[in-house]
mmCIF file of C-alpha atoms in Angstrom:
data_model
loop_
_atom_site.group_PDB
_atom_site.id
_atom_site.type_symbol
_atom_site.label_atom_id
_atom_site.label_comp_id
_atom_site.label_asym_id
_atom_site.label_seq_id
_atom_site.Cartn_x
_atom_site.Cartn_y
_atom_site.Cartn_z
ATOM 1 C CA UNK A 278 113.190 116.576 118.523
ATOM 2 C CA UNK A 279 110.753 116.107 116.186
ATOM 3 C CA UNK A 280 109.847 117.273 112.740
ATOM 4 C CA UNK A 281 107.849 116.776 109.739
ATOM 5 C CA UNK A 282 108.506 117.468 106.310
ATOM 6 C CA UNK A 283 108.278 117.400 102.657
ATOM 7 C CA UNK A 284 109.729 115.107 100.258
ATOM 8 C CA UNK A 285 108.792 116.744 96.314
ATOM 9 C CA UNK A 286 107.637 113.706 94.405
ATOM 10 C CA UNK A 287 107.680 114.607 90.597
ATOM 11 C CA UNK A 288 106.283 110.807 88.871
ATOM 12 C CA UNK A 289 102.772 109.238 89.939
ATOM 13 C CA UNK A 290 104.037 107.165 93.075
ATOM 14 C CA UNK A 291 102.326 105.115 95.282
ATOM 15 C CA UNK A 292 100.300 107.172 97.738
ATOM 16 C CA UNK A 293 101.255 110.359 96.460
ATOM 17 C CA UNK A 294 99.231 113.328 97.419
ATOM 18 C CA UNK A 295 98.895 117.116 96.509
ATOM 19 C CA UNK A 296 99.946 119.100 100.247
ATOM 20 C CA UNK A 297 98.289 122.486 100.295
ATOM 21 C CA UNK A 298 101.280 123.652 102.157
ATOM 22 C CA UNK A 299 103.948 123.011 100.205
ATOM 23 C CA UNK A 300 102.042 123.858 97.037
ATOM 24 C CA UNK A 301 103.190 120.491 94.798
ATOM 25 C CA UNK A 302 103.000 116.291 95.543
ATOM 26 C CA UNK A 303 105.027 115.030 97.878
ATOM 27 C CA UNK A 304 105.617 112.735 101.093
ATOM 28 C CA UNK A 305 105.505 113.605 104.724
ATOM 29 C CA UNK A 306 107.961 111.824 106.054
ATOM 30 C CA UNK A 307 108.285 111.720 110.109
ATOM 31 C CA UNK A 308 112.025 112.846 111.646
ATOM 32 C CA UNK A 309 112.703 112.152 115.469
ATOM 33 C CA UNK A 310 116.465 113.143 116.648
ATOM 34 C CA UNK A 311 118.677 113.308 119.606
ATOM 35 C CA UNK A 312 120.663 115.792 119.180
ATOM 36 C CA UNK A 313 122.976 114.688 115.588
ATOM 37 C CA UNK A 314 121.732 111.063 116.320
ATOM 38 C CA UNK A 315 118.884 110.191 114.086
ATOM 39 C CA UNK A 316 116.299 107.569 115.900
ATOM 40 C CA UNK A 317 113.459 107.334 113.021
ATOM 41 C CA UNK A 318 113.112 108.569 109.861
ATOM 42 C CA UNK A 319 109.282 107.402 109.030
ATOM 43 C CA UNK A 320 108.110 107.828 105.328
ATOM 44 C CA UNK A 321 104.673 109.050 105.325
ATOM 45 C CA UNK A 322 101.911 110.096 103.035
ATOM 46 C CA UNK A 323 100.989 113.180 102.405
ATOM 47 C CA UNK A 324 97.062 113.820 103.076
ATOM 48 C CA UNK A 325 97.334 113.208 106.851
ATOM 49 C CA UNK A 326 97.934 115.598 110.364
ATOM 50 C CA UNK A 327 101.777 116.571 110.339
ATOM 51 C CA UNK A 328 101.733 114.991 114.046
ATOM 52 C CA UNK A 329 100.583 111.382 113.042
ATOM 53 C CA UNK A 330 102.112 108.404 113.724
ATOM 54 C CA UNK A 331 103.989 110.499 116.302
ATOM 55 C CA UNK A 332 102.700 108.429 119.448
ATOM 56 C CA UNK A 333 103.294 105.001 117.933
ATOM 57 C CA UNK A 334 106.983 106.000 117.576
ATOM 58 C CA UNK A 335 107.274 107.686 120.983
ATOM 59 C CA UNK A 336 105.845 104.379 122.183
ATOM 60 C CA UNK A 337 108.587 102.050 120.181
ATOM 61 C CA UNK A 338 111.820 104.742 120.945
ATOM 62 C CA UNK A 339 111.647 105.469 124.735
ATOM 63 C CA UNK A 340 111.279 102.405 126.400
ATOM 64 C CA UNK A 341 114.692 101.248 124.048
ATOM 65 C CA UNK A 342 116.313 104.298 125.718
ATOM 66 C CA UNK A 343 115.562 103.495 129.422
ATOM 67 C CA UNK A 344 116.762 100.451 128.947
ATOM 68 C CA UNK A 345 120.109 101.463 129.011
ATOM 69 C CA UNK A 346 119.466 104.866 131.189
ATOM 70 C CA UNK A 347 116.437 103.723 133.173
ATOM 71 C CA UNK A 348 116.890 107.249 135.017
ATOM 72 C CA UNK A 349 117.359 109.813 132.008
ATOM 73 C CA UNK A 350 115.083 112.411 131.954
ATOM 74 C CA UNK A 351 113.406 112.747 128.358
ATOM 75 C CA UNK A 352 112.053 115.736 126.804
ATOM 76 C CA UNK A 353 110.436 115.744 123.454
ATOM 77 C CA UNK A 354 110.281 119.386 121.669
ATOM 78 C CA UNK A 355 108.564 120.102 118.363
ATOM 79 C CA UNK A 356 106.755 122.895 116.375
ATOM 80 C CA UNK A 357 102.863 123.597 117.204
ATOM 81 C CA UNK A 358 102.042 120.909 114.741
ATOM 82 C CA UNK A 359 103.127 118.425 116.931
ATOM 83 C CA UNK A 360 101.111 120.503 119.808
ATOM 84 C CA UNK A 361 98.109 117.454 119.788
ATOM 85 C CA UNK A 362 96.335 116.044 123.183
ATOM 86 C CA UNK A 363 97.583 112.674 122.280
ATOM 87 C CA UNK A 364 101.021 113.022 122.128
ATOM 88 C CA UNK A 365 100.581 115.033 125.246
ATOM 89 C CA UNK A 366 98.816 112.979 127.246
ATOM 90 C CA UNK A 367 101.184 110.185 126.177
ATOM 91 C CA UNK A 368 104.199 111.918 127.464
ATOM 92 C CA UNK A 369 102.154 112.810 131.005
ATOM 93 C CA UNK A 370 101.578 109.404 131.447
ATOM 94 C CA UNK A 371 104.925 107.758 130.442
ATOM 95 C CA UNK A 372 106.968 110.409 132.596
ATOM 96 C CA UNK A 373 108.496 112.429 129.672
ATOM 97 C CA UNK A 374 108.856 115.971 129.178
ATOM 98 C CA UNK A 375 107.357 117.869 126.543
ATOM 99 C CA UNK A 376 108.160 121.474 125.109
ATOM 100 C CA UNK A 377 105.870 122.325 122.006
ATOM 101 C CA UNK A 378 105.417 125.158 120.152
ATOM 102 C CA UNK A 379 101.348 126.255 120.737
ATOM 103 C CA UNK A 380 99.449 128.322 117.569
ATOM 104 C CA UNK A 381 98.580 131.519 118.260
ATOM 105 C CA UNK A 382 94.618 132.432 118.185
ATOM 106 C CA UNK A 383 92.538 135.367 119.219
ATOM 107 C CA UNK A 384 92.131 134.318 122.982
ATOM 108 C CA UNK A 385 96.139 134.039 123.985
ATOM 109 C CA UNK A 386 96.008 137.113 122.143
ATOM 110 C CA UNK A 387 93.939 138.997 124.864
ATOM 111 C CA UNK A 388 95.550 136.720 127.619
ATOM 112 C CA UNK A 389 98.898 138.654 127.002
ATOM 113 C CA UNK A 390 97.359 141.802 125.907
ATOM 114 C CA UNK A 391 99.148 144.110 128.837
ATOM 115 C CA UNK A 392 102.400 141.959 127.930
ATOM 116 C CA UNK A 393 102.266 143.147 124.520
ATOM 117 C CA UNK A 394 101.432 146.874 125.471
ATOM 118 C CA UNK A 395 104.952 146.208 127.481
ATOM 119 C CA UNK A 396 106.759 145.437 124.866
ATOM 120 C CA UNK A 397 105.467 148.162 123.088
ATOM 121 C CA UNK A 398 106.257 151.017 124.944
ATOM 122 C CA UNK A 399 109.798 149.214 125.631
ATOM 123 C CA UNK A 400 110.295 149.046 121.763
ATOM 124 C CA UNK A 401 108.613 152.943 121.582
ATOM 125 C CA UNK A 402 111.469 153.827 124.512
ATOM 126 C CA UNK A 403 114.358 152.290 122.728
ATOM 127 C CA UNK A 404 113.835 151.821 119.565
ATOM 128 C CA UNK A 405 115.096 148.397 119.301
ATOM 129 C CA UNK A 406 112.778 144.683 119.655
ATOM 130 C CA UNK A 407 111.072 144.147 123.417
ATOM 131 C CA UNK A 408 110.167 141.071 124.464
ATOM 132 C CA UNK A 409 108.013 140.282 127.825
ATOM 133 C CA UNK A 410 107.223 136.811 128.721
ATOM 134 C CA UNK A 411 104.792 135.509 130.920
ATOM 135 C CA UNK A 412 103.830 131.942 131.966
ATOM 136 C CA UNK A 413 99.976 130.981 132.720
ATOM 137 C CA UNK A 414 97.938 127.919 132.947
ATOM 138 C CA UNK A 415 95.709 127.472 129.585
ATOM 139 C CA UNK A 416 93.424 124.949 128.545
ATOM 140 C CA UNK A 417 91.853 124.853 124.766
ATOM 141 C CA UNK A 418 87.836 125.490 124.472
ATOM 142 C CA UNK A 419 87.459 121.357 123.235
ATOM 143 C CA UNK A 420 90.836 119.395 122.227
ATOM 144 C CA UNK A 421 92.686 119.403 125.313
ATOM 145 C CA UNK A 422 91.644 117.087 128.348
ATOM 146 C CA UNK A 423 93.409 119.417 131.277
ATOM 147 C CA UNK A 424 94.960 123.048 131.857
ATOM 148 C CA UNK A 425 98.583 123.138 131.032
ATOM 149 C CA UNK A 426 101.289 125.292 131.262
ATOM 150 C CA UNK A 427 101.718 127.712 128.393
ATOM 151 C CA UNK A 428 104.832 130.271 127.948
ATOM 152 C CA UNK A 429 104.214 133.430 126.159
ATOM 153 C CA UNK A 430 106.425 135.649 124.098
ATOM 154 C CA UNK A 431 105.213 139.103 123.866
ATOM 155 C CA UNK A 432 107.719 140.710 121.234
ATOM 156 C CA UNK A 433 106.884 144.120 119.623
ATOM 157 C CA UNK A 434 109.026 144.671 116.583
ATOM 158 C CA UNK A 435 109.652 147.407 114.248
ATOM 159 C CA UNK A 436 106.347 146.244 112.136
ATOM 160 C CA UNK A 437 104.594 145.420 114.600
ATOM 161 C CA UNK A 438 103.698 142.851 117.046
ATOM 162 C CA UNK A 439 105.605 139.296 116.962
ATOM 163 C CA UNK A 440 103.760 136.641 120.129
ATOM 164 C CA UNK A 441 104.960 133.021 120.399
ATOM 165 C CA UNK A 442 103.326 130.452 122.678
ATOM 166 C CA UNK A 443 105.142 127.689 123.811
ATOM 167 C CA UNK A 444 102.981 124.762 126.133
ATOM 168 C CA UNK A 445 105.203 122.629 128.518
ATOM 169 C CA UNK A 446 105.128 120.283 131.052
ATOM 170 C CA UNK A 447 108.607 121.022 132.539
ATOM 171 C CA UNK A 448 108.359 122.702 136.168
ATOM 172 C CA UNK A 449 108.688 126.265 137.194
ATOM 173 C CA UNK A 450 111.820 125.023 138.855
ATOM 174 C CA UNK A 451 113.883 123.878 135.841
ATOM 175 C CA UNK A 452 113.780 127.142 133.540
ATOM 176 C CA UNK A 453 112.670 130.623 133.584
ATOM 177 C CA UNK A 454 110.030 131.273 130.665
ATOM 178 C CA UNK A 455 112.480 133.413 128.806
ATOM 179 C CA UNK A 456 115.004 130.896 129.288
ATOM 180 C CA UNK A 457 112.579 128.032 128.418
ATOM 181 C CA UNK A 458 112.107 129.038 124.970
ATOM 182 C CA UNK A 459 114.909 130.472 123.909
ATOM 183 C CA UNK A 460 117.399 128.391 125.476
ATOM 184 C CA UNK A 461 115.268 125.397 125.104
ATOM 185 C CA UNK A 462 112.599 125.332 122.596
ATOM 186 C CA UNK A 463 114.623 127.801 120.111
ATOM 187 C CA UNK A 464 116.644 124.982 120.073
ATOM 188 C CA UNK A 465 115.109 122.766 118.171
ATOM 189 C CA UNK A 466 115.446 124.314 114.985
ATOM 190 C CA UNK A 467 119.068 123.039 114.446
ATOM 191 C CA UNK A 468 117.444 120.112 114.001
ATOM 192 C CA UNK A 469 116.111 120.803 110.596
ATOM 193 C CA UNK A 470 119.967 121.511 109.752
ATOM 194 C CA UNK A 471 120.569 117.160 110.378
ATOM 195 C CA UNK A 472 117.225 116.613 107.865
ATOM 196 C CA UNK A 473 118.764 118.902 105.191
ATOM 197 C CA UNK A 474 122.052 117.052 105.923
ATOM 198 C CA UNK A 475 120.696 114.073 104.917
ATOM 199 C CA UNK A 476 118.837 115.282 102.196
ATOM 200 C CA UNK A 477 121.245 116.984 100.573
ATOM 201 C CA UNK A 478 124.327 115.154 100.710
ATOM 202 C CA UNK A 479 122.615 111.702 101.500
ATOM 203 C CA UNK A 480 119.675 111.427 99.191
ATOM 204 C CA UNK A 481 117.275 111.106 101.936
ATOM 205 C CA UNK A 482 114.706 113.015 99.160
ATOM 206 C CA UNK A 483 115.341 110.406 96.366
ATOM 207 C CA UNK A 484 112.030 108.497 96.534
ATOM 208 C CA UNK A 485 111.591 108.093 92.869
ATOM 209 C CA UNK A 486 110.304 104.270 93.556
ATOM 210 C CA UNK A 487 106.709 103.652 91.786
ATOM 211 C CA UNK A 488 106.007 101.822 95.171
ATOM 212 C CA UNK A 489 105.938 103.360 98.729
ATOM 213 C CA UNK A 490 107.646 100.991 100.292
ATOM 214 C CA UNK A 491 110.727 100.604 97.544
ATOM 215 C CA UNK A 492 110.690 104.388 98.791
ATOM 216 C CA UNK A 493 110.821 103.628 102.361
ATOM 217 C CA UNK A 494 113.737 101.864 102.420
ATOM 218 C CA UNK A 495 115.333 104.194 100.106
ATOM 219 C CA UNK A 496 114.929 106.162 103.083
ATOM 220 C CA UNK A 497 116.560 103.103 105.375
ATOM 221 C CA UNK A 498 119.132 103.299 103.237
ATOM 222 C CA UNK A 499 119.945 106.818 103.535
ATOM 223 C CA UNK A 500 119.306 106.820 107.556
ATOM 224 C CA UNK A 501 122.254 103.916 107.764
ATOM 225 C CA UNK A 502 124.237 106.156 105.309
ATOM 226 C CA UNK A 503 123.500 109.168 107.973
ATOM 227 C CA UNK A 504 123.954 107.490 111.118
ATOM 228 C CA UNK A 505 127.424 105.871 109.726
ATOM 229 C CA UNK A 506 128.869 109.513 108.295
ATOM 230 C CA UNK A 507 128.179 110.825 112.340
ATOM 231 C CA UNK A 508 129.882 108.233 113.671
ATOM 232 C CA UNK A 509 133.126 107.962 112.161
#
């Protein structure tokens, strides 16, 4: 799993930047799990894509793993700001899996159109949320080199329509599409449970250093202090 976020910075530190997002200065530090067991914990500024720096890790953590299980089968999930051709078409060409949450726009919009009239009249009928899902090869008008598999969630709610797009490169064979993202890609929330974990019991957000990398091992610091709390 991975996951970006942001670390409030509230004194003039090195490479500090105003994030848009957030709405104050901050870091963007880079979080890759397994499960409870933390594998990188990257400090990052904050004026660049959520997603970068994301391939360089991938690169660094997966060949460690199959050295010990040369035959486990790896699947990276993450949010739709991970969803970039480069981690992609990394993960295609070192035989991993990927699961990533996909933006919604206007043209997956009208792909799923009758799916979302579905859901509609379901939620009309009952009364209660409808979902419909649907799975569909996609490809993006210019980022993305190659069609890909793309999982829709049509879901009408009580105010009003709710779609979810999900892009894969796990096989029809190994999960429904309702059962690949809630079963799988739902998932991967729990990992922002571990971050605030660390965070707020391990002072992973202390980074009150005047230099970046006094703050980066601040973070070290608190990753050791993480990884030794799960273990015992």
């Amino acid at each position: 799993d991975l996951d970006a976020t942001d670390d409030r910075l509230h004194g003039k530190q090195e490479a500090r930047f105003f994030h848009g997002y957030y709405g104050h200065y901050c870091y963007l530090p880079l979080y890759i799990f397994c499960g409870e067991h933390l594998l990188c914990a990257r400090l990052r500024p904050s004026n660049i894509d959520g997603a970068a720096g994301s391939v360089e890790e991938l690169s660094r953590i997966v060949p460690w793993i199959r050295q010990s299980w040369p035959d486990v089968r790896i699947v990276i999930r993450a949010d739709s700001g991970f969803c970039r051709e480069a981690i992609m078409d990394w993960c295609e060409e070192h035989s991993v899996y990927y699961v990533l949450g996909l933006a919604r726009n206007d043209r997956l919009g009208r792909r799923i159109a009758k799916s979302m009239k579905k859901a509609k009249r379901r939620h009309l009928r009952t009364g209660k949320p409808a979902r419909v899902f649907e799975s569909f090869l996609w490809r993006t008008l210019n980022s993305w080199s190659r069609k890909r598999r793309v999982i829709a969630k049509a879901e009408y709610l009580p105010l009003g329509e709710n779609p979810r797009y999900v892009v894969t490169s796990l096989p029809t064979r190994m999960a429904t599409p309702r059962q690949l993202y809630e079963d799988i890609y739902c998932a991967r929330g729990d990992m922002e449970n571990r971050i605030k974990e660390q965070q707020l019991y391990l002072f992973a957000d202390r980074t009150s250093s005047s230099s970046f990398r006094a703050n980066q091992i601040r973070l070290y610091f608190s990753s050791i202090a993480y990884l030794l709390m799960s273990a015992l």
